[in-house]
Every structure is written in structure tokens, then in C-alpha cells.
């Protein structure tokens, strides 16, 4: 728990507890036998106290109370010594992954309140596969005690089963859709809204800014130069969650590091007169940085003799701050190249939530061609089409390539014509984009059918052929051998025809 001043953490500050799990008998055994030797009995007592703030049969949030309850329940004095000790015990729980502490600023009261999010203890297999936790436990209780504890927490398989389980094992389980059939033709909007309102997961307004994969204010201000002209604007981002969301969106879209974002925020023209970030200018400079880093990476790959794809370079996928669900009536089919990698639900969620730069990388196993990046970058920055609409457009174009084979070509004018038509028809959402490509597919099918009947026209209720049918010589299988008399007759006729040609020439 990072705390610069103890005046910000007192018994008068308010707090609440959040958890979305329950403790089983195995979890309690892990807390008492594994975690307690590492963090101490007092820290585990603090964990159980916070856990009991919410009834055992429920999940979610506790009531907002003053931290005086924690001090009195644990027998701590509400003094400087007691505060330091409580911060130390909470930090121990945070270090081993049992607690995540967040500080929330309340502008109305100009003060802080705290949220303690409890994490479930790891299972025995997960814990002993985590190297740093296993080594810490070894340092606390010894190597042989760790091995003995692991054997106590794991029940071995029978001897008669161990020999053949790995060789002759066959999975005969049935999938969900092999047994059950859902009615996907009727969408119950009231049910979806009710489920979202009573959902046990966190609501979008309560999400923290410093979750994994997102930048917070401290990450930027620690690396930002003090003598910069934009320093006062960056300092104004401290409690401006909307502007921090813009920074995180652009940073994730163009794969920018903290140093890259600080460098861009230090340039002229990024902030407006009111101190807000100019999104268009920020995205433009971020795009240039993205293209420059891409060219540098390609040069490094050439110099080192390696070809490293973007997908191989990514160590982990960042999660979007907020995912939007896709209704099943607007699902699109999974392309052939993705059918072995994801199902229809995962593919449509990717189209709805991923930036177009990441979607292009999934279509290209190596580096994305520069002409594709140029085309969709112009559509994004100049046409201002939403990201999910651009993703549906990419899906449509790739399906045209798959269906058309080698004869199909996609150039800049073709893509910009489709984007202009979408802009003209005000296609500004994922649902409208799906309906648009479905209409285009129907029009394409009608044109193909019309091309097949282009040889006929109807005049006055009569069908007239525009081109005559030319008869072709076909074998009927009844041709036999020529007799000698017929062969001599053919030679005589050929000689007479040759003689008549010579006379005509004289």
C-alpha cells in the first residue's frame, strides 16, 4: 500500500470491501497452512475480517463505514503506530495476491475513501507452479516442509489407473450445443437488461484506472519533464478520468509505451486552451509514432535475420476497459482462417471491441502491409468512422478476397468508395454496419443472377435471344470405320475439287 502521508490514512476515512468469490474448505486450508507462514497470523486475521464484511452466501460490496471498525476489531490503537502496522499487514496481503487496495478521491468532500478488493487464494497446483511464492514459502518453513505440505494437499491417482490413463484416454464428453438448442431468433431485451442490472461483476462506473494494462496518472507524471510547457496541463489530468481514458484508448490502439505517451504529451498543439487533449492531433502524432516504430522493427528483423510477427511479439493480450456485447441476430460468420482458432462468439466480440490495428494483425500472420495500414488509417482519421464499423468493413473485404479467389483485388479507391457510401448512409454503429454488408451481399447475388440471364431480353411479353446459339460438333459415338470404296470416292472428289481450283486460277 503506497502511502505518502499518514494523514491520508486514518480511522476517520471511509472504506468498503468487494469480493466476487467464496471460500471453500480447501481455500481455508491454503490460508492457514500455506499463506499464514508467509504473511503472518495477523495479516490472515485482517483477511478474514474483511471477508466477513459481506455475508458468506452473497457476493459484491459491503456497506461504507469508517476505518475505525478495522482498528477496534483488530485491537489496534488509532495512532501513528497503529496506522503504520495496519498498512504493513495490508501490504503483506497485497504482495502475495490476496488483496488489492484502491484509493478513491471524492470531490464533494475533498477527501479520500478506500476500497479493499479481496482475491481468492490460489489452488495448490497454481500456488506450487508460481516460483516466487514457492521460494518464499521455502525460506519461511524450509524445503522439506514445503515438499511434505505439497504431498498433503495432493491426492495421488491409483496405481492401476496411472498406467493406462495417459495412453488410452479418450474424451467422450458432449458439448453444450450437442444436447441443448437455444432459440436465437427471439431476443429478450428485458431479460438482458435485467441481468446486466443485477450482474455480480463490477459496473463500468466503478472500474479502477490502475488495472493491469491501463495507465494511471502516477505513471505519466513521474516520467514527464518538470520544465515542460505542458506540465500544468498534465498535472490537471490527476482527477480528470475522462482525459485519462482518452490517453489509454490511444495508447492501446497504437501500442504506445509510457515513454512514448509522455513524449507525445510534451509536444506543441496536443492540449487545447482549456487544457483538454485535442484527440485528432493526438491520434495523428500517435499514428506517426506507430508507423515509425513499425519500420524500425522491420529493419531490426532484417538485420538480425529473423522474422518476428506482431502476434509472437505480444507476451499477453491487454483487456479492454469496457467490452460491449453483441446480440446474436447481428452475428457474422467466422472466416475460414479463424474457424480452428475461435468460435463465432469470440470472433464477433473481437470485431466489436478490438481496435482495427489489432484486427489487421490477426488476418496477417506476419507484418501488416503498409498499403492496408494507409487505407484504414485514412478512413479512421479522415472519415471518422467508428472502430467497430471499420472492423466490420475489414471483415467484409476479407470475405470478398476469400470468395473471389485470385481474381479479386482490393485497392484504395474501392475501399474508399465503400467507406464513403457507409458515411453517406450514416452507418455509425456495429449493428448498422452488419446490416449494410448483408444488404451488399444480397445486391451482389442479384447482380450475379442478372449476369446469367443477360443473353435474353423480354419485349412485349416475349423472350428474345440477344445472341444466336452456335451449334457445336459433338461426337455421338456412332462413327465407324471407312470402307475402301468410300475412301476411293473421297479421294476422287478431292482430286476433282483441286482440278477445278487450278482451272479457275488460269
Coordinates of C-alpha atoms in Angstrom, one line a residue:
X1 CA 0.0 0.0 0.0
X2 CA 1.7 3.2 -1.2
X3 CA 1.1 5.9 1.3
X4 CA 3.0 9.2 1.3
X5 CA 1.3 10.7 4.3
X6 CA -0.4 9.0 7.3
X7 CA -2.9 11.9 7.4
X8 CA -4.4 10.3 4.3
X9 CA -5.0 7.0 6.1
X10 CA -6.7 7.4 9.4
X11 CA -9.5 5.8 11.3
X12 CA -11.9 8.5 10.2
X13 CA -11.6 7.7 6.5
X14 CA -14.4 5.6 5.0
X15 CA -13.9 2.3 3.2
X16 CA -15.8 -0.6 1.6
X17 CA -14.9 -4.2 0.7
X18 CA -15.5 -6.0 -2.5
X19 CA -15.3 -9.7 -3.3
X20 CA -16.7 -12.0 -6.0
X21 CA -15.9 -15.4 -4.6
X22 CA -16.4 -17.7 -1.6
X23 CA -14.0 -19.7 0.5
X24 CA -14.1 -23.5 0.4
X25 CA -12.6 -25.9 2.8
X26 CA -9.5 -26.2 0.6
X27 CA -9.2 -22.4 0.5
X28 CA -9.2 -22.2 4.3
X29 CA -6.6 -24.9 4.4
X30 CA -4.4 -22.9 2.0
X31 CA -4.8 -19.8 4.1
X32 CA -3.9 -21.5 7.3
X33 CA -1.1 -23.8 6.1
X34 CA 0.4 -22.0 3.2
X35 CA -0.3 -18.3 3.3
X36 CA -0.1 -17.8 7.0
X37 CA 3.6 -18.9 7.3
X38 CA 4.4 -16.3 4.7
X39 CA 2.5 -13.2 5.8
X40 CA 1.8 -13.9 9.5
X41 CA -1.2 -14.7 11.6
X42 CA -2.2 -11.0 12.0
X43 CA -2.4 -10.5 8.2
X44 CA -4.6 -13.6 7.8
X45 CA -6.8 -12.3 10.6
X46 CA -7.2 -9.0 8.7
X47 CA -8.1 -11.0 5.5
X48 CA -10.8 -12.9 7.4
X49 CA -12.2 -9.7 9.0
X50 CA -12.5 -8.1 5.6
X51 CA -14.1 -11.3 4.1
X52 CA -16.8 -11.3 6.8
X53 CA -17.9 -7.8 5.9
X54 CA -20.1 -9.4 3.3
X55 CA -22.4 -12.4 4.2
X56 CA -20.9 -15.7 3.2
X57 CA -23.9 -16.5 0.9
X58 CA -23.5 -13.3 -1.0
X59 CA -21.0 -11.5 -3.3
X60 CA -20.4 -7.9 -4.1
X61 CA -19.8 -4.8 -1.9
X62 CA -20.1 -4.2 1.8
X63 CA -21.5 -1.1 3.5
X64 CA -19.4 2.1 3.5
X65 CA -18.0 2.5 7.1
X66 CA -15.2 4.3 8.8
X67 CA -11.9 2.5 9.2
X68 CA -12.4 2.8 13.0
X69 CA -14.2 -0.6 12.8
X70 CA -11.0 -2.2 11.5
X71 CA -8.8 -0.7 14.2
X72 CA -11.2 -1.7 17.0
X73 CA -11.9 -5.2 15.6
X74 CA -8.1 -6.0 15.5
X75 CA -7.3 -4.3 18.8
X76 CA -5.1 -1.6 17.2
X77 CA -4.7 1.9 18.6
X78 CA -5.8 4.6 16.2
X79 CA -2.4 6.3 16.4
X80 CA 0.5 6.7 14.1
X81 CA 2.0 3.4 15.3
X82 CA -1.3 1.6 14.7
X83 CA -1.7 3.1 11.2
X84 CA 1.8 2.0 10.2
X85 CA 1.2 -1.5 11.5
X86 CA -2.2 -1.8 9.6
X87 CA -0.6 -0.5 6.4
X88 CA 2.2 -3.1 6.8
X89 CA -0.2 -6.0 7.2
X90 CA -2.3 -4.9 4.3
X91 CA 0.9 -4.6 2.2
X92 CA 1.8 -8.2 3.0
X93 CA -1.6 -9.4 1.7
X94 CA -1.2 -7.3 -1.4
X95 CA 2.3 -8.8 -2.0
X96 CA 1.1 -12.4 -2.1
X97 CA -2.0 -11.6 -4.2
X98 CA -4.8 -11.8 -1.6
X99 CA -5.7 -8.1 -1.5
X100 CA -5.9 -5.1 -3.8
X101 CA -6.2 -1.7 -2.3
X102 CA -7.5 1.3 -4.1
X103 CA -7.9 4.9 -3.1
X104 CA -10.8 6.9 -4.5
X105 CA -11.0 10.7 -4.4
X106 CA -14.4 12.2 -3.5
X107 CA -14.5 15.8 -5.0
X108 CA -17.6 16.7 -3.0
X109 CA -15.8 16.1 0.4
X110 CA -12.3 16.8 -0.9
X111 CA -11.1 13.6 0.8
X112 CA -10.3 10.0 0.1
X113 CA -12.1 6.8 0.7
X114 CA -10.7 3.3 0.3
X115 CA -11.8 0.1 -1.4
X116 CA -10.4 -3.3 -0.4
X117 CA -10.9 -5.9 -3.1
X118 CA -10.2 -9.4 -1.8
X119 CA -8.7 -12.0 -4.1
X120 CA -9.2 -15.8 -3.7
X121 CA -6.2 -17.9 -2.6
X122 CA -4.6 -19.9 -5.3
X123 CA -5.3 -23.6 -5.6
X124 CA -2.4 -26.0 -4.6
X125 CA -1.5 -26.6 -8.3
X126 CA -1.4 -22.9 -9.1
X127 CA 0.5 -22.0 -6.0
X128 CA 3.3 -24.5 -6.4
X129 CA 3.6 -23.6 -10.1
X130 CA 4.3 -20.0 -9.0
X131 CA 8.0 -19.8 -8.5
X132 CA 8.4 -16.7 -6.3
X133 CA 5.6 -17.8 -3.9
X134 CA 7.1 -21.3 -3.6
X135 CA 10.6 -19.9 -2.9
X136 CA 9.1 -17.5 -0.2
X137 CA 7.4 -20.4 1.5
X138 CA 10.7 -22.4 1.4
X139 CA 12.5 -19.5 3.0
X140 CA 9.9 -19.4 5.8
X141 CA 9.4 -23.1 6.6
X142 CA 12.2 -25.0 4.8
X143 CA 12.5 -27.2 1.7
X144 CA 11.4 -30.5 3.2
X145 CA 8.3 -28.9 4.9
X146 CA 7.3 -27.5 1.5
X147 CA 7.5 -30.9 -0.1
X148 CA 5.6 -32.5 2.7
X149 CA 2.9 -29.9 2.6
X150 CA 2.5 -30.4 -1.2
X151 CA 2.0 -34.1 -0.7
X152 CA -0.6 -33.5 1.9
X153 CA -2.6 -31.2 -0.4
X154 CA -2.5 -33.6 -3.4
X155 CA -4.2 -36.9 -3.6
X156 CA -2.3 -39.3 -5.9
X157 CA -4.1 -41.4 -8.6
X158 CA -4.5 -45.1 -8.1
X159 CA -1.7 -47.4 -9.3
X160 CA -4.0 -49.5 -11.6
X161 CA -5.2 -46.3 -13.2
X162 CA -1.9 -44.5 -13.6
X163 CA -0.5 -46.9 -16.3
X164 CA -3.2 -46.5 -19.0
X165 CA -4.7 -43.1 -18.3
X166 CA -2.2 -41.2 -20.4
X167 CA -2.1 -43.6 -23.4
X168 CA -5.6 -45.0 -23.9
X169 CA -7.5 -41.9 -22.6
X170 CA -10.3 -40.8 -24.9
X171 CA -12.6 -37.8 -24.3
X172 CA -16.2 -38.8 -24.9
X173 CA -17.8 -35.8 -23.4
X174 CA -20.5 -33.9 -25.3
X175 CA -20.5 -30.2 -25.9
X176 CA -23.3 -27.9 -24.8
X177 CA -24.9 -27.4 -28.3
X178 CA -24.9 -31.2 -28.9
X179 CA -27.5 -31.5 -26.1
X180 CA -29.3 -28.2 -25.9
X181 CA -30.7 -25.9 -28.6
X182 CA -31.3 -22.2 -27.9
X183 CA -33.9 -20.1 -29.5
X184 CA -31.7 -17.4 -31.1
X185 CA -34.5 -16.0 -33.3
X186 CA -36.1 -14.1 -30.5
X187 CA -34.1 -11.7 -28.4
X188 CA -35.4 -10.9 -25.0
X189 CA -34.2 -7.4 -24.4
X190 CA -35.9 -7.1 -21.0
X191 CA -34.1 -10.2 -19.7
X192 CA -30.7 -8.9 -21.0
X193 CA -31.3 -5.5 -19.3
X194 CA -32.4 -7.1 -16.0
X195 CA -29.3 -9.4 -16.0
X196 CA -27.0 -6.6 -16.6
X197 CA -28.5 -4.5 -13.8
X198 CA -28.2 -7.3 -11.2
X199 CA -24.8 -8.6 -12.5
X200 CA -22.3 -9.7 -9.9
X201 CA -19.5 -8.2 -11.9
X202 CA -18.3 -4.7 -11.5
X203 CA -20.2 -1.9 -13.1
X204 CA -18.4 0.3 -15.7
X205 CA -18.6 3.4 -13.4
X206 CA -16.8 1.6 -10.6
X207 CA -13.8 0.3 -12.5
X208 CA -10.4 1.4 -11.3
X209 CA -8.0 3.3 -13.5
X210 CA -4.9 1.4 -12.5
X211 CA -5.9 -2.0 -13.5
X212 CA -3.5 -4.2 -15.4
X213 CA -2.9 -2.9 -18.9
X214 CA -4.1 0.7 -18.2
X215 CA -2.0 3.7 -17.3
X216 CA -2.7 5.9 -14.3
X217 CA -1.7 9.5 -13.5
X218 CA 1.3 8.5 -11.5
X219 CA 2.8 6.5 -14.4
X220 CA 2.8 9.7 -16.6
X221 CA 3.7 12.4 -14.1
X222 CA 6.8 10.5 -12.8
X223 CA 8.3 10.4 -16.3
X224 CA 7.1 13.8 -17.5
X225 CA 9.8 16.6 -17.6
X226 CA 9.3 19.3 -15.0
X227 CA 10.3 22.2 -17.2
X228 CA 7.9 21.4 -20.0
X229 CA 5.4 24.0 -21.1
X230 CA 2.6 21.3 -21.0
X231 CA 3.4 20.4 -17.4
X232 CA 0.4 22.3 -15.9
X233 CA -1.9 20.5 -18.4
X234 CA -0.5 17.1 -17.4
X235 CA -0.9 17.9 -13.7
X236 CA -4.5 18.7 -14.4
X237 CA -5.1 15.0 -15.5
X238 CA -4.8 13.9 -11.9
X239 CA -8.6 13.8 -11.3
X240 CA -9.7 14.0 -14.9
X241 CA -10.7 10.4 -15.5
X242 CA -12.2 11.2 -19.0
X243 CA -8.9 12.5 -20.3
X244 CA -7.0 9.6 -18.8
X245 CA -9.4 7.3 -20.7
X246 CA -8.6 9.1 -23.9
X247 CA -4.9 8.6 -23.3
X248 CA -5.4 4.9 -22.5
X249 CA -7.5 4.4 -25.6
X250 CA -5.0 6.0 -28.0
X251 CA -2.1 4.3 -26.2
X252 CA -3.6 0.8 -26.6
X253 CA -4.8 1.5 -30.1
X254 CA -1.2 2.3 -31.4
X255 CA 0.8 0.2 -28.9
X256 CA 2.5 3.1 -27.2
X257 CA 4.6 2.8 -24.2
X258 CA 4.6 5.2 -21.2
X259 CA 7.7 6.9 -22.6
X260 CA 6.0 7.4 -26.0
X261 CA 2.9 8.9 -24.4
X262 CA 5.0 11.3 -22.3
X263 CA 6.9 12.3 -25.4
X264 CA 3.7 13.0 -27.3
X265 CA 2.1 14.9 -24.5
X266 CA 5.2 17.2 -24.4
X267 CA 4.8 18.3 -28.0
X268 CA 3.1 21.5 -29.0
X269 CA -0.5 21.5 -30.1
X270 CA -1.6 18.5 -28.1
X271 CA -3.6 20.4 -25.5
X272 CA -6.2 23.0 -26.2
X273 CA -6.6 26.4 -24.5
X274 CA -8.9 24.8 -21.9
X275 CA -6.3 22.1 -21.0
X276 CA -8.1 19.2 -22.7
X277 CA -6.4 16.9 -25.1
X278 CA -7.0 17.5 -28.8
X279 CA -7.9 14.0 -29.9
X280 CA -7.4 14.4 -33.6
X281 CA -3.9 15.9 -33.2
X282 CA -3.0 13.3 -30.6
X283 CA -4.1 10.4 -32.8
X284 CA -2.3 11.8 -35.7
X285 CA 1.0 12.0 -33.9
X286 CA 0.4 8.6 -32.3
X287 CA -0.1 7.1 -35.7
X288 CA 3.2 8.6 -37.0
X289 CA 4.9 7.1 -33.9
X290 CA 3.3 3.7 -34.6
X291 CA 4.4 3.7 -38.2
X292 CA 7.9 4.8 -37.3
X293 CA 8.2 2.0 -34.7
X294 CA 6.9 -0.5 -37.2
X295 CA 9.6 0.4 -39.8
X296 CA 12.3 0.3 -37.1
X297 CA 11.1 -3.2 -36.0
X298 CA 11.2 -4.4 -39.6
X299 CA 14.8 -3.1 -40.0
X300 CA 15.8 -4.9 -36.8
X301 CA 14.3 -8.1 -38.1
X302 CA 16.1 -7.8 -41.4
X303 CA 19.5 -7.0 -39.7
X304 CA 19.2 -9.9 -37.2
X305 CA 18.0 -12.4 -39.9
X306 CA 14.7 -13.0 -38.0
X307 CA 11.1 -12.6 -39.0
X308 CA 9.1 -11.9 -35.8
X309 CA 5.4 -11.4 -36.2
X310 CA 3.4 -9.0 -34.2
X311 CA 1.4 -11.8 -32.6
X312 CA 4.6 -13.6 -31.5
X313 CA 6.0 -10.4 -30.0
X314 CA 2.9 -9.9 -27.8
X315 CA 3.5 -11.5 -24.5
X316 CA 0.0 -11.0 -23.3
X317 CA -3.2 -9.6 -24.6
X318 CA -4.4 -6.4 -22.9
X319 CA -8.0 -6.3 -21.9
X320 CA -10.3 -3.5 -23.0
X321 CA -11.5 -1.3 -20.2
X322 CA -15.1 -2.0 -21.2
X323 CA -16.4 -4.7 -23.6
X324 CA -19.6 -4.3 -25.5
X325 CA -21.7 -7.4 -26.1
X326 CA -23.0 -8.4 -29.5
X327 CA -26.6 -9.5 -30.0
X328 CA -26.8 -12.9 -31.7
X329 CA -29.0 -11.5 -34.5
X330 CA -26.1 -9.4 -35.6
X331 CA -23.5 -12.2 -35.6
X332 CA -21.4 -12.6 -38.7
X333 CA -19.9 -15.9 -39.9
X334 CA -16.3 -16.8 -38.9
X335 CA -13.9 -16.7 -41.8
X336 CA -12.2 -20.0 -42.8
X337 CA -8.8 -19.0 -41.4
X338 CA -10.3 -18.4 -37.9
X339 CA -12.5 -21.4 -37.6
X340 CA -9.8 -23.5 -35.9
X341 CA -8.8 -20.7 -33.6
X342 CA -12.1 -19.3 -32.2
X343 CA -15.8 -19.8 -32.2
X344 CA -18.5 -17.4 -33.5
X345 CA -19.0 -15.7 -30.1
X346 CA -15.3 -14.9 -29.7
X347 CA -14.9 -13.7 -33.3
X348 CA -17.9 -11.3 -33.1
X349 CA -16.7 -10.0 -29.7
X350 CA -13.3 -9.3 -31.3
X351 CA -14.9 -7.4 -34.2
X352 CA -17.0 -5.3 -31.7
X353 CA -14.3 -4.4 -29.2
X354 CA -10.8 -4.7 -30.7
X355 CA -9.1 -1.7 -32.5
X356 CA -8.7 -2.1 -36.2
X357 CA -4.9 -2.2 -35.9
X358 CA -5.0 -5.3 -33.8
X359 CA -7.6 -6.9 -36.1
X360 CA -5.4 -6.5 -39.1
X361 CA -2.6 -8.3 -37.3
X362 CA -4.8 -11.3 -36.8
X363 CA -5.5 -11.5 -40.5
X364 CA -1.8 -11.3 -41.5
X365 CA 0.5 -13.8 -39.8
X366 CA 3.5 -11.6 -40.4
X367 CA 3.8 -7.9 -40.8
X368 CA 0.7 -6.0 -42.0
X369 CA 1.3 -4.4 -45.4
X370 CA 1.8 -0.7 -45.4
X371 CA -0.9 -0.1 -48.0
X372 CA -3.5 -1.7 -45.8
X373 CA -2.5 0.5 -42.9
X374 CA -2.6 3.6 -45.0
X375 CA -6.1 2.8 -46.3
X376 CA -7.7 2.2 -43.0
X377 CA -5.7 4.9 -41.2
X378 CA -7.2 7.5 -43.6
X379 CA -10.7 6.0 -43.0
X380 CA -10.2 6.3 -39.3
X381 CA -8.7 9.8 -39.2
X382 CA -10.4 11.5 -42.1
X383 CA -13.7 9.7 -42.5
X384 CA -14.2 9.4 -38.7
X385 CA -15.9 6.0 -38.9
X386 CA -16.1 4.3 -35.5
X387 CA -13.7 1.5 -34.8
X388 CA -16.3 -1.3 -34.8
X389 CA -17.6 -0.1 -38.2
X390 CA -14.0 -0.3 -39.6
X391 CA -13.7 -3.8 -38.2
X392 CA -16.9 -4.9 -40.0
X393 CA -15.6 -3.3 -43.2
X394 CA -12.3 -5.3 -42.8
X395 CA -14.3 -8.5 -42.3
X396 CA -16.4 -7.7 -45.5
X397 CA -13.3 -7.0 -47.6
X398 CA -11.5 -10.1 -46.4
X399 CA -14.6 -12.2 -47.2
X400 CA -14.6 -10.8 -50.7
X401 CA -11.0 -11.8 -51.1
X402 CA -11.8 -15.3 -49.9
X403 CA -14.8 -15.7 -52.2
X404 CA -13.3 -14.1 -55.2
X405 CA -10.0 -16.0 -55.2
X406 CA -7.0 -14.7 -57.1
X407 CA -9.2 -12.6 -59.5
X408 CA -10.4 -10.3 -56.7
X409 CA -8.4 -7.2 -56.0
X410 CA -8.8 -4.6 -53.2
X411 CA -7.4 -1.2 -53.9
X412 CA -7.6 2.2 -52.2
X413 CA -10.4 3.6 -54.5
X414 CA -12.5 0.5 -53.9
X415 CA -12.3 0.7 -50.1
X416 CA -12.8 4.4 -50.0
X417 CA -15.9 4.1 -52.2
X418 CA -17.4 1.7 -49.7
X419 CA -16.4 3.9 -46.8
X420 CA -17.9 6.9 -48.4
X421 CA -21.2 5.0 -49.1
X422 CA -21.3 3.9 -45.4
X423 CA -20.6 7.5 -44.3
X424 CA -23.4 8.7 -46.6
X425 CA -25.9 6.2 -45.2
X426 CA -24.8 7.2 -41.6
X427 CA -23.5 3.8 -40.7
X428 CA -22.2 4.7 -37.3
X429 CA -22.7 1.5 -35.2
X430 CA -21.8 -2.1 -35.3
X431 CA -25.4 -3.2 -35.9
X432 CA -25.8 -0.8 -38.8
X433 CA -22.5 -2.0 -40.3
X434 CA -23.6 -5.6 -40.2
X435 CA -26.9 -4.7 -41.9
X436 CA -25.0 -2.8 -44.5
X437 CA -22.7 -5.7 -45.5
X438 CA -25.7 -8.0 -45.6
X439 CA -27.5 -5.7 -48.0
X440 CA -24.4 -5.5 -50.1
X441 CA -24.2 -9.3 -50.3
X442 CA -27.8 -9.5 -51.4
X443 CA -27.2 -6.9 -54.1
X444 CA -24.1 -8.8 -55.3
X445 CA -26.1 -12.1 -55.5
X446 CA -28.8 -10.3 -57.6
X447 CA -26.1 -9.0 -60.0
X448 CA -24.7 -12.4 -60.4
X449 CA -28.1 -13.8 -61.3
X450 CA -28.7 -11.0 -63.7
X451 CA -25.4 -11.7 -65.4
X452 CA -26.5 -15.3 -66.1
X453 CA -29.7 -14.1 -67.8
X454 CA -28.1 -11.2 -69.8
X455 CA -28.3 -13.2 -73.1
X456 CA -32.1 -12.8 -73.1
X457 CA -34.4 -9.8 -73.2
X458 CA -38.2 -9.5 -72.8
X459 CA -40.1 -7.4 -75.3
X460 CA -43.9 -7.2 -75.2
X461 CA -44.1 -10.3 -73.0
X462 CA -41.9 -12.4 -75.4
X463 CA -38.4 -13.6 -74.5
X464 CA -35.9 -12.9 -77.4
X465 CA -32.4 -14.2 -77.6
X466 CA -29.8 -11.5 -78.0
X467 CA -27.1 -13.8 -79.3
X468 CA -27.8 -16.9 -81.6
X469 CA -26.8 -20.3 -80.4
X470 CA -23.9 -21.6 -82.4
X471 CA -24.2 -25.4 -82.8
X472 CA -21.0 -27.3 -81.9
X473 CA -19.9 -30.5 -83.3
X474 CA -20.3 -33.3 -80.8
X475 CA -19.4 -36.9 -81.0
X476 CA -22.4 -39.3 -80.9
X477 CA -20.4 -42.4 -80.5
X478 CA -21.7 -43.9 -83.8
X479 CA -18.8 -43.2 -86.2
X480 CA -17.4 -46.4 -87.7
X481 CA -14.5 -47.4 -90.0
X482 CA -14.5 -46.1 -93.6
X483 CA -14.6 -48.8 -96.3
X484 CA -12.2 -49.0 -99.3
X485 CA -14.9 -47.9 -101.8
X486 CA -15.9 -44.9 -99.7
X487 CA -12.2 -44.0 -99.2
X488 CA -11.6 -44.1 -103.1
X489 CA -14.7 -42.0 -103.6
X490 CA -13.4 -39.4 -101.2
X491 CA -10.0 -39.2 -103.0
X492 CA -11.7 -38.8 -106.4
X493 CA -13.9 -35.9 -105.1
X494 CA -10.8 -34.3 -103.6
X495 CA -8.9 -34.5 -106.9
X496 CA -11.9 -33.0 -108.9
X497 CA -12.0 -30.1 -106.4
X498 CA -8.3 -29.5 -106.8
X499 CA -8.6 -29.5 -110.6
X500 CA -11.4 -27.1 -110.6
X501 CA -9.4 -24.7 -108.4
X502 CA -6.5 -24.8 -110.9
X503 CA -8.8 -24.0 -113.9
X504 CA -10.2 -21.1 -112.1
X505 CA -6.7 -19.7 -111.4
X506 CA -5.8 -20.0 -115.2

